[in-house]
XYZ file of C-alpha atoms in Angstrom:
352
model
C -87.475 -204.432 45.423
C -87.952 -208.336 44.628
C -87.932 -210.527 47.479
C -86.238 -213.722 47.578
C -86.972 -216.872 49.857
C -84.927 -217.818 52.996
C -81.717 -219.101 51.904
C -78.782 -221.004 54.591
C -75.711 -218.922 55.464
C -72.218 -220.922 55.973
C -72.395 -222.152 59.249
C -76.313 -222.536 59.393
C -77.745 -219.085 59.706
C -80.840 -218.235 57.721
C -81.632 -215.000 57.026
C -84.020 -212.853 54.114
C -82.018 -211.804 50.565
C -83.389 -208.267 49.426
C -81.413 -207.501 45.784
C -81.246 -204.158 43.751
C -79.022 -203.395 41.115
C -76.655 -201.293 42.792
C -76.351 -202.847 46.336
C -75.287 -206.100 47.514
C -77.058 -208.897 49.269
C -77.835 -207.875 51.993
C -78.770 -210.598 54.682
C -81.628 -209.283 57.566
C -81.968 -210.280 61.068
C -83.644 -213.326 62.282
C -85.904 -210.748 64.356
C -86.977 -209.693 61.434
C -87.789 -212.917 59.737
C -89.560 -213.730 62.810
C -91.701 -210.351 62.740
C -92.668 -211.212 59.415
C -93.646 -214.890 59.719
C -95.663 -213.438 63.121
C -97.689 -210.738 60.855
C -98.653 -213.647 58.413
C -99.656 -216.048 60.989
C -102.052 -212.980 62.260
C -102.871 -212.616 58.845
C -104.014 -215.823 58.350
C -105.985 -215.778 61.674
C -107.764 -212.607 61.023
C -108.461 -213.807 57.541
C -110.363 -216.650 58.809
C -112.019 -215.055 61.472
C -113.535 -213.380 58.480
C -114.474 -216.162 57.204
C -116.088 -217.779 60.074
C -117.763 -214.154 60.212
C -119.181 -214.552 57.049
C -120.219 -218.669 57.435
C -122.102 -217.556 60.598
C -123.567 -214.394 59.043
C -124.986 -216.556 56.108
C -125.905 -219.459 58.169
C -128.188 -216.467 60.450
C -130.073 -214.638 57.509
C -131.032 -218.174 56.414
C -131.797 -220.101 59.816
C -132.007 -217.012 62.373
C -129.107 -219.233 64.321
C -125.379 -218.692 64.385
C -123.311 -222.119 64.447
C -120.145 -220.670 66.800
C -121.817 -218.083 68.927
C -118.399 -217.349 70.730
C -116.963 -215.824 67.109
C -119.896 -213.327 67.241
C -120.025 -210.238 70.036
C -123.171 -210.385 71.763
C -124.081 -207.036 70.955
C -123.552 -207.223 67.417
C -126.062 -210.954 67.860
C -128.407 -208.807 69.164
C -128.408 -206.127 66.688
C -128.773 -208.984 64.170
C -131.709 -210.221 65.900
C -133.473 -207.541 66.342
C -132.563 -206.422 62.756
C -134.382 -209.711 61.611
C -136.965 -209.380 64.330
C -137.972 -205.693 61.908
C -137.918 -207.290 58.243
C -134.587 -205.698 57.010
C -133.622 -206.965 53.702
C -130.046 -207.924 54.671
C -129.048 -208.499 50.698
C -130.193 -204.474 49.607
C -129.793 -201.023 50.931
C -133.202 -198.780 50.627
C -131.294 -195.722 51.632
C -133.945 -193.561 54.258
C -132.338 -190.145 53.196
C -134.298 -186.552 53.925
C -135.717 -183.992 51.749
C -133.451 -181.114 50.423
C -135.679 -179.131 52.329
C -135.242 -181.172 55.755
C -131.905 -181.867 55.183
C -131.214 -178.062 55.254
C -133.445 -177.738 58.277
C -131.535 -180.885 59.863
C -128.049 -178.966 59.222
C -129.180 -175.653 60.485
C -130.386 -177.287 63.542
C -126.645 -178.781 64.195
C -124.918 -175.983 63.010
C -122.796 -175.507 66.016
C -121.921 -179.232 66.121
C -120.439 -178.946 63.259
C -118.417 -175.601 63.396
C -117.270 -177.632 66.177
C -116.197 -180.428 64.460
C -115.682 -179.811 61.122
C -111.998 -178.380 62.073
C -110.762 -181.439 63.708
C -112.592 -183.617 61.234
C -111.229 -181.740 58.109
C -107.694 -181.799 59.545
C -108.047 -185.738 60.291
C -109.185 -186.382 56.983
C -106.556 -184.317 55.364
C -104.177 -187.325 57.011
C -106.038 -189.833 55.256
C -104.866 -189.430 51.495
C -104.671 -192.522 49.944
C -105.776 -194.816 52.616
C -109.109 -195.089 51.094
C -110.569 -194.020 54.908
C -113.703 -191.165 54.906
C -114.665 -189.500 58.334
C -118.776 -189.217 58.767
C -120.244 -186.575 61.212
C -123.996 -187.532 62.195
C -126.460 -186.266 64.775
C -128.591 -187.777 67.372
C -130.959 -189.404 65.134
C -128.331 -190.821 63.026
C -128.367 -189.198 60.186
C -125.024 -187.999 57.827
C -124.731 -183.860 58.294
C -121.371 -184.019 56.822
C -118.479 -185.873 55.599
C -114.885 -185.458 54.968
C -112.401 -187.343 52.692
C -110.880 -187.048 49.312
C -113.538 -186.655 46.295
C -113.279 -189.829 44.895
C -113.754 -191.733 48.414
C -116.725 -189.988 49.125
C -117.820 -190.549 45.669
C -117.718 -194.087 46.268
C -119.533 -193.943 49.445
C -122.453 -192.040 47.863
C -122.692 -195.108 45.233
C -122.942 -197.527 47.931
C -125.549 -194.914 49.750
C -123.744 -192.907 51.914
C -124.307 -189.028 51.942
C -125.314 -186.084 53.814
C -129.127 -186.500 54.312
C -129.012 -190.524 54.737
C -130.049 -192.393 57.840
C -127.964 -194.800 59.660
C -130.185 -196.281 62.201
C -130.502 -199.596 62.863
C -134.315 -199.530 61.672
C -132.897 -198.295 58.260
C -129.613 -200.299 57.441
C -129.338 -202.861 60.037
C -126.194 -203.589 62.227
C -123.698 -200.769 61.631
C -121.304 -198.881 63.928
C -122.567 -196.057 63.742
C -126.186 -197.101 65.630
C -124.397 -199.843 67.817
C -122.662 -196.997 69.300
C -125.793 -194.679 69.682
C -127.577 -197.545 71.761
C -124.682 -198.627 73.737
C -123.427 -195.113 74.216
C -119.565 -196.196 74.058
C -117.138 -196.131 71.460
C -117.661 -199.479 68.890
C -115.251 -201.011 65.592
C -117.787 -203.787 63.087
C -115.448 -205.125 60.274
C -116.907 -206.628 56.931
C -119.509 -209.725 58.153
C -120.578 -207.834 61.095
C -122.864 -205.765 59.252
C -126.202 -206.734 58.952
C -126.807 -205.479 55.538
C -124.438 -207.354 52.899
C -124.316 -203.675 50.839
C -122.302 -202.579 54.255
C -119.561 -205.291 54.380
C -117.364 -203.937 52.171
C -116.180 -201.553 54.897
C -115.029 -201.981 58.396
C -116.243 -199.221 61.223
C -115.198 -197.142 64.040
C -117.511 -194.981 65.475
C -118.112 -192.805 68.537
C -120.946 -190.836 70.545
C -120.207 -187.320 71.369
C -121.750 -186.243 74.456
C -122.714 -182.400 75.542
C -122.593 -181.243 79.081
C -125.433 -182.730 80.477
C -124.337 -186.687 78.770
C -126.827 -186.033 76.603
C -126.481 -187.509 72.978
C -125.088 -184.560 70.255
C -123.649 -187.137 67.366
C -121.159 -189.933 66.494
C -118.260 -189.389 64.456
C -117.330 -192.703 62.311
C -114.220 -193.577 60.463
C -115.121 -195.952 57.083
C -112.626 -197.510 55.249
C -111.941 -201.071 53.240
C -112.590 -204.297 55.921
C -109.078 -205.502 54.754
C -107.108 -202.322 56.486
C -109.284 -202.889 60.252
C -106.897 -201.650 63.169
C -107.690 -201.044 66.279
C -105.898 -197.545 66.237
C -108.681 -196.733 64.054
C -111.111 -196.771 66.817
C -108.885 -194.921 68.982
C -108.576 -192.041 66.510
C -112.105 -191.852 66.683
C -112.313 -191.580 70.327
C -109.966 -189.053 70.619
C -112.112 -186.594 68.038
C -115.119 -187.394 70.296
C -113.466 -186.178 73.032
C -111.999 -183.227 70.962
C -115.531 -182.387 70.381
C -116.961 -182.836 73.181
C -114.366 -180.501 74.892
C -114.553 -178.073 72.734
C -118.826 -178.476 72.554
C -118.597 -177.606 76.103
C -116.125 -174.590 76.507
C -118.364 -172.907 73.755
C -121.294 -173.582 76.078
C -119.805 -172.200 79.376
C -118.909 -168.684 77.005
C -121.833 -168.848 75.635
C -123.425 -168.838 79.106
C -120.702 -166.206 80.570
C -122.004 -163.907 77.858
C -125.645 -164.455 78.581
C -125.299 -164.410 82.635
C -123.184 -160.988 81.688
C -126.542 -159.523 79.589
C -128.656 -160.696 82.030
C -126.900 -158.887 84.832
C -126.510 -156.044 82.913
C -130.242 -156.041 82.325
C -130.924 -155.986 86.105
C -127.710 -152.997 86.884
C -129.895 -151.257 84.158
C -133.381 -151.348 86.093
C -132.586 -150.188 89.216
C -133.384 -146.379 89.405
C -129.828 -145.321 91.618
C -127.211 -144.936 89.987
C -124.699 -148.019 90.047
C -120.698 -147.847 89.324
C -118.802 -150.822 90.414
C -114.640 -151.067 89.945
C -112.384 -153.538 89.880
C -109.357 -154.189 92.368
C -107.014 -151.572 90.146
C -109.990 -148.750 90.243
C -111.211 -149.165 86.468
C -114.760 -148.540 85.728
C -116.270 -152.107 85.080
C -119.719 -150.989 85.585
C -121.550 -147.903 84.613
C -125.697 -148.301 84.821
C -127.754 -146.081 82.828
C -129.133 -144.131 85.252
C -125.482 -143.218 86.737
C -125.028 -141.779 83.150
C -128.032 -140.003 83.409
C -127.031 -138.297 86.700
C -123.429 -137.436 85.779
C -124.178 -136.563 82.075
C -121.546 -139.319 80.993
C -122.924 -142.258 78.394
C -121.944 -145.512 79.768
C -119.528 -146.793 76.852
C -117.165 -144.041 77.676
C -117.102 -144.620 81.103
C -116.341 -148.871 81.214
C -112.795 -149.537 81.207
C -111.687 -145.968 82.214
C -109.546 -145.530 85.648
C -112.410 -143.842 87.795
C -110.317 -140.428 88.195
C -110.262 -139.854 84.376
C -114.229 -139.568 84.672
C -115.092 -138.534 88.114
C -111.781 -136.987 89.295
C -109.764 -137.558 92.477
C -111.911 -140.090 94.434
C -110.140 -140.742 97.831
C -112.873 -141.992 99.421
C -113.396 -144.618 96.828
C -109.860 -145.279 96.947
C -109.451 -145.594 100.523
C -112.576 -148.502 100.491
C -110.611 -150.206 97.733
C -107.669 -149.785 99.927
C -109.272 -150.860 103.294
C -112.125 -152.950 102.225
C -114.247 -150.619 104.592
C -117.533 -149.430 103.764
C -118.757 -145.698 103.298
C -122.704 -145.136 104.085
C -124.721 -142.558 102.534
C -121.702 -140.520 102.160
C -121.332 -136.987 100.563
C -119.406 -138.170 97.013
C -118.313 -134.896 95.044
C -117.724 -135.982 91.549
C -115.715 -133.426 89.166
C -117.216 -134.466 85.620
C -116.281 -132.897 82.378
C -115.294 -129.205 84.367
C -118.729 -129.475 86.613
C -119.252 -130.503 90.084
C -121.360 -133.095 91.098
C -122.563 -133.209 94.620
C -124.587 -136.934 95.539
C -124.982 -138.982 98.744
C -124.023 -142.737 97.839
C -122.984 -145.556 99.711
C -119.037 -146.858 98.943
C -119.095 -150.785 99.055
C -115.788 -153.173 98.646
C -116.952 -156.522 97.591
C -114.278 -159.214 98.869
């Protein structure tokens, strides 16, 4: 639709002319004249705060100073410094990428990161179409396991040397996102000029650590796209799939460590030489040790999850304890088990 410059009403009024060939003029609000003069002046502002990014960036690979310290964060300073302090070449990218070999080791050893992650990050990127953004998932050490974006975006970013197998450490690329937020260990956005390494300035950055249960470090997720589309939201995408992750990391640990505290238990029922039948409240079978099975003639995976009656017959002793929550010691039990009597002295414990 063309646009046409601010134009006076009768009586003084200014307002914005939008044309098409079927409607009339149609005159906009001053609010939204004002909203748009507002956008450009922040326009303008963030365009030369790029600018002044880039003088000072220039002025630091040359001299090692910065001439306005206050338009640079300290943290990023310092990664510049000590990305000096190490020799990086801050005009070329030597890409520090693994062996096929080690790469496949590298994934296997993060494979439940990311069948963790890979949901939420595939169904983020799947948002991005056409914005040009790419989402990277990288462990501890920093380096890409996996990313997700449309073909030709992650085309681009494996020209520029971004890929599965590739380090982004600050001892390989210099400043970056991605390692600022793996030594602070808090969420972190660089745009363009930030970046130590000129290679890197074409995109802007928002990355953030994923932590496991103990705070230890499991990865970062970062979300790449052009410097000219930087917004803050960005960064708060990415926090919210760290904590997705992280979440989800941890609820898959505590089942993981149900299941193996159930084994383990199980292993110990399965030693003791009596035999062992616990029920729940309802009178089910939960537990059926081996050596009950041997005594009664009934295989434990028949007996689990049966009402005790429909393996051992009437049991009102038993029920009475569930009942009463009174113990029975070394009691006479009669059990009636497929059409034979069983006669054994047992004990009859509620556990509250």
């Amino acid at each position: 639709m063309p646009w046409f410059p601010p134009e006076k009403k009768a009586g003084g009024e200014s307002g914005m002319y939008f044309r098409d060939r079927e409607a009339k003029d149609l005159i906009l609000p001053r609010e939204f004249e004002e909203l748009a003069e507002r956008q450009l002046y922040e326009y303008r502002n963030f365009l030369g705060y790029l600018t002044c990014l880039k003088q000072n960036w220039e002025m630091f690979i040359k001299t090692g100073k910065v001439d306005k310290a206050r338009f640079i964060r300290p943290e990023v300073l310092s990664s510049w410094k000590r990305s000096r302090e190490r020799g990086i070449d801050p005009y070329r990218l030597y890409p520090i990428s693994l062996t096929p070999e080690n790469l496949k080791r590298k994934l296997e050893e993060n494979r439940e990161l990311i069948e963790i992650a890979s949901p939420f990050l595939d169904a983020f990127a799947s948002n991005l179409k056409g914005s040009g953004f790419r989402v990277d998932l990288l462990d501890r050490d920093l380096y890409i396991l996996k990313q997700f974006g449309e073909p030709e975006v992650l085309e681009m970013a494996k020209r520029q040397g971004s890929y599965p197998g590739v380090s982004r450490s600050e001892e390989a690329t210099g400043t970056n996102a991605i390692n600022l937020a793996a030594i602070l260990g808090r969420p972190i956005q660089l745009v363009g000029p930030e970046h130590y390494n000129a290679q890197l300035q074409y995109w802007t950055c928002s990355a953030a650590p994923i932590f496991d249960e103990h705070e230890g470090l499991l990865g970062i997720i970062n979300v790449a796209g052009h410097y000219l589309k930087v917004h803050q939201h960005t960064l708060g995408m990415a926090i919210a799939l760290s904590k997705a992750i992280e979440f989800s990391w941890r609820q898959n640990r505590l089942r993981r460590e149900k299941e193996l505290a159930g084994k383990y238990i199980e292993s110990i029922v399965d030693s003791i030489f009596d035999g062992l039948i616990a029920l729940n409240g309802e009178g089910r079978i939960t537990v059926f040790n081996r050596p009950a099975g041997q005594i009664l003639g009934v295989s434990p995976q028949e007996a689990v999850d049966q009402a005790v009656e429909v393996i051992l017959g009437p049991q009102p002793i038993i029920r009475e304890a569930l009942r009463t929550g009174e113990a029975y010691l070394n009691k006479e039990l009669v059990f009636q088990v497929k059409n034979k009597r069983k006669t054994v002295i047992g004990n009859v414990v509620p556990i509250t």
